[in-house]
PDB file of C-alpha atoms in Angstrom:
ATOM      1  CA  UNK B   1      17.704  15.888  98.396  1.00  0.00           C
ATOM      2  CA  UNK B   2      14.470  15.110  96.568  1.00  0.00           C
ATOM      3  CA  UNK B   3      10.975  15.567  97.935  1.00  0.00           C
ATOM      4  CA  UNK B   4       8.509  12.761  97.258  1.00  0.00           C
ATOM      5  CA  UNK B   5       5.415  14.441  98.709  1.00  0.00           C
ATOM      6  CA  UNK B   6       4.118  17.044 101.125  1.00  0.00           C
ATOM      7  CA  UNK B   7       0.839  16.401 102.899  1.00  0.00           C
ATOM      8  CA  UNK B   8      -1.304  17.859 105.653  1.00  0.00           C
ATOM      9  CA  UNK B   9      -1.667  15.926 108.897  1.00  0.00           C
ATOM     10  CA  UNK B  10      -5.039  16.401 110.575  1.00  0.00           C
ATOM     11  CA  UNK B  11      -5.905  15.428 114.158  1.00  0.00           C
ATOM     12  CA  UNK B  12      -9.295  13.744 113.972  1.00  0.00           C
ATOM     13  CA  UNK B  13     -11.965  12.519 116.330  1.00  0.00           C
ATOM     14  CA  UNK B  14     -13.773  11.069 113.330  1.00  0.00           C
ATOM     15  CA  UNK B  15     -11.488   8.746 111.359  1.00  0.00           C
ATOM     16  CA  UNK B  16     -14.273   6.695 109.768  1.00  0.00           C
ATOM     17  CA  UNK B  17     -16.262   9.786 108.842  1.00  0.00           C
ATOM     18  CA  UNK B  18     -13.111  11.376 107.407  1.00  0.00           C
ATOM     19  CA  UNK B  19     -12.439   8.298 105.274  1.00  0.00           C
ATOM     20  CA  UNK B  20     -15.987   8.422 103.890  1.00  0.00           C
ATOM     21  CA  UNK B  21     -15.867  12.186 103.273  1.00  0.00           C
ATOM     22  CA  UNK B  22     -12.511  12.164 101.477  1.00  0.00           C
ATOM     23  CA  UNK B  23     -13.545   8.996  99.644  1.00  0.00           C
ATOM     24  CA  UNK B  24     -16.417  10.984  98.161  1.00  0.00           C
ATOM     25  CA  UNK B  25     -13.830  13.505  96.959  1.00  0.00           C
ATOM     26  CA  UNK B  26     -12.095  10.678  95.085  1.00  0.00           C
ATOM     27  CA  UNK B  27      -9.321   9.738  97.510  1.00  0.00           C
ATOM     28  CA  UNK B  28      -8.694   6.108  98.456  1.00  0.00           C
ATOM     29  CA  UNK B  29      -7.249   4.648 101.632  1.00  0.00           C
ATOM     30  CA  UNK B  30      -3.577   3.749 101.180  1.00  0.00           C
ATOM     31  CA  UNK B  31      -2.625   3.172 104.825  1.00  0.00           C
ATOM     32  CA  UNK B  32      -4.551   2.427 108.005  1.00  0.00           C
ATOM     33  CA  UNK B  33      -2.646   1.624 111.199  1.00  0.00           C
ATOM     34  CA  UNK B  34      -5.735   2.040 113.356  1.00  0.00           C
ATOM     35  CA  UNK B  35      -4.583   5.354 114.840  1.00  0.00           C
ATOM     36  CA  UNK B  36      -3.408   6.962 111.590  1.00  0.00           C
ATOM     37  CA  UNK B  37      -5.015   6.816 108.142  1.00  0.00           C
ATOM     38  CA  UNK B  38      -3.634   8.131 104.852  1.00  0.00           C
ATOM     39  CA  UNK B  39      -5.781   8.698 101.792  1.00  0.00           C
ATOM     40  CA  UNK B  40      -4.456   9.450  98.311  1.00  0.00           C
ATOM     41  CA  UNK B  41      -5.570  10.273  94.816  1.00  0.00           C
ATOM     42  CA  UNK B  42      -5.554   7.137  92.631  1.00  0.00           C
ATOM     43  CA  UNK B  43      -4.440   9.197  89.616  1.00  0.00           C
ATOM     44  CA  UNK B  44      -1.796  11.216  91.521  1.00  0.00           C
ATOM     45  CA  UNK B  45      -0.634   9.168  94.519  1.00  0.00           C
ATOM     46  CA  UNK B  46       1.500  12.001  95.897  1.00  0.00           C
ATOM     47  CA  UNK B  47      -1.692  14.013  96.536  1.00  0.00           C
ATOM     48  CA  UNK B  48      -2.455  12.797 100.046  1.00  0.00           C
ATOM     49  CA  UNK B  49      -3.954  13.684 103.405  1.00  0.00           C
ATOM     50  CA  UNK B  50      -3.299  11.940 106.730  1.00  0.00           C
ATOM     51  CA  UNK B  51      -5.586  11.764 109.753  1.00  0.00           C
ATOM     52  CA  UNK B  52      -4.374  11.011 113.287  1.00  0.00           C
ATOM     53  CA  UNK B  53      -6.746   9.711 115.918  1.00  0.00           C
ATOM     54  CA  UNK B  54      -7.118  12.380 118.589  1.00  0.00           C
ATOM     55  CA  UNK B  55      -6.079   9.733 121.120  1.00  0.00           C
ATOM     56  CA  UNK B  56      -2.838   8.867 119.300  1.00  0.00           C
ATOM     57  CA  UNK B  57       0.080   8.061 121.593  1.00  0.00           C
ATOM     58  CA  UNK B  58       2.426  10.842 120.417  1.00  0.00           C
ATOM     59  CA  UNK B  59       2.755  13.779 122.794  1.00  0.00           C
ATOM     60  CA  UNK B  60       3.049  16.107 119.786  1.00  0.00           C
ATOM     61  CA  UNK B  61       1.345  15.478 116.460  1.00  0.00           C
ATOM     62  CA  UNK B  62       2.681  17.006 113.255  1.00  0.00           C
ATOM     63  CA  UNK B  63       0.760  19.568 111.238  1.00  0.00           C
ATOM     64  CA  UNK B  64       2.505  18.652 107.993  1.00  0.00           C
ATOM     65  CA  UNK B  65       4.622  15.809 106.635  1.00  0.00           C
ATOM     66  CA  UNK B  66       7.461  16.226 104.163  1.00  0.00           C
ATOM     67  CA  UNK B  67       8.645  12.915 102.745  1.00  0.00           C
ATOM     68  CA  UNK B  68      12.166  12.977 101.363  1.00  0.00           C
ATOM     69  CA  UNK B  69      13.419  10.406  98.862  1.00  0.00           C
ATOM     70  CA  UNK B  70      16.535   9.120 100.628  1.00  0.00           C
ATOM     71  CA  UNK B  71      16.442   7.740 104.165  1.00  0.00           C
ATOM     72  CA  UNK B  72      20.195   8.430 104.400  1.00  0.00           C
ATOM     73  CA  UNK B  73      19.396  12.165 104.196  1.00  0.00           C
ATOM     74  CA  UNK B  74      17.216  12.196 107.345  1.00  0.00           C
ATOM     75  CA  UNK B  75      20.016  12.487 109.906  1.00  0.00           C
ATOM     76  CA  UNK B  76      22.105  15.056 107.978  1.00  0.00           C
ATOM     77  CA  UNK B  77      18.992  17.190 107.430  1.00  0.00           C
ATOM     78  CA  UNK B  78      18.176  16.950 111.140  1.00  0.00           C
ATOM     79  CA  UNK B  79      21.734  18.055 111.991  1.00  0.00           C
ATOM     80  CA  UNK B  80      21.562  20.943 109.510  1.00  0.00           C
ATOM     81  CA  UNK B  81      18.246  22.236 110.874  1.00  0.00           C
ATOM     82  CA  UNK B  82      19.397  21.891 114.490  1.00  0.00           C
ATOM     83  CA  UNK B  83      22.638  23.752 113.700  1.00  0.00           C
ATOM     84  CA  UNK B  84      20.577  26.530 112.110  1.00  0.00           C
ATOM     85  CA  UNK B  85      18.666  26.935 115.386  1.00  0.00           C
ATOM     86  CA  UNK B  86      15.423  25.168 114.468  1.00  0.00           C
ATOM     87  CA  UNK B  87      13.535  23.634 117.388  1.00  0.00           C
ATOM     88  CA  UNK B  88      13.735  19.856 117.179  1.00  0.00           C
ATOM     89  CA  UNK B  89      10.503  18.549 118.664  1.00  0.00           C
ATOM     90  CA  UNK B  90      11.405  14.851 118.303  1.00  0.00           C
ATOM     91  CA  UNK B  91      14.873  13.551 117.374  1.00  0.00           C
ATOM     92  CA  UNK B  92      15.357  11.097 114.503  1.00  0.00           C
ATOM     93  CA  UNK B  93      14.041   7.605 115.109  1.00  0.00           C
ATOM     94  CA  UNK B  94      13.055   4.480 113.240  1.00  0.00           C
ATOM     95  CA  UNK B  95       9.374   3.580 113.419  1.00  0.00           C
ATOM     96  CA  UNK B  96       7.997   0.028 113.289  1.00  0.00           C
ATOM     97  CA  UNK B  97       5.982   0.849 110.147  1.00  0.00           C
ATOM     98  CA  UNK B  98       9.158   1.270 108.094  1.00  0.00           C
ATOM     99  CA  UNK B  99      10.123   4.943 108.214  1.00  0.00           C
ATOM    100  CA  UNK B 100      12.836   7.081 109.765  1.00  0.00           C
ATOM    101  CA  UNK B 101      11.627  10.495 110.851  1.00  0.00           C
ATOM    102  CA  UNK B 102      12.002  13.509 113.105  1.00  0.00           C
ATOM    103  CA  UNK B 103       9.773  16.446 114.038  1.00  0.00           C
ATOM    104  CA  UNK B 104      10.893  20.063 113.717  1.00  0.00           C
ATOM    105  CA  UNK B 105       8.992  23.292 114.401  1.00  0.00           C
ATOM    106  CA  UNK B 106       8.780  25.731 111.473  1.00  0.00           C
ATOM    107  CA  UNK B 107       8.942  29.539 111.846  1.00  0.00           C
ATOM    108  CA  UNK B 108       5.114  29.622 112.080  1.00  0.00           C
ATOM    109  CA  UNK B 109       5.021  27.274 115.047  1.00  0.00           C
ATOM    110  CA  UNK B 110       3.826  24.316 112.963  1.00  0.00           C
ATOM    111  CA  UNK B 111       5.327  20.890 113.616  1.00  0.00           C
ATOM    112  CA  UNK B 112       6.762  19.282 110.484  1.00  0.00           C
ATOM    113  CA  UNK B 113       7.254  15.510 110.265  1.00  0.00           C
ATOM    114  CA  UNK B 114      10.352  14.994 108.100  1.00  0.00           C
ATOM    115  CA  UNK B 115      10.151  11.370 106.990  1.00  0.00           C
ATOM    116  CA  UNK B 116      11.680   8.841 104.613  1.00  0.00           C
ATOM    117  CA  UNK B 117      10.797   5.198 104.004  1.00  0.00           C
ATOM    118  CA  UNK B 118      13.497   2.699 104.887  1.00  0.00           C
ATOM    119  CA  UNK B 119      14.364   0.149 102.188  1.00  0.00           C
ATOM    120  CA  UNK B 120      12.495  -3.133 102.527  1.00  0.00           C
TER     121      UNK B 120
END
């Protein structure tokens, strides 16, 4: 299973201000769904940060996202982590923006969004 990127997920009450701030650091907006914004380095697109609106609809927001290369690996990885006793915070599901993902709690109490993009 290959990892495409790992990025922090930050709950924000200041999406526009965050975009301007991180823009000054050289990141550019690569996704904006209104409630979630991702910014990335133009020279290293796997260097990213995501901001969630503090009023986002999810009951639990992730602290970190780990994007894996193969969407077919999402469900087996979920099963493996669950069998090992990890707390599954949200079971696998397909999202309308083209990913399959689940949330799992790490040993530090942080919620990890394990995600893969579905083929177009």
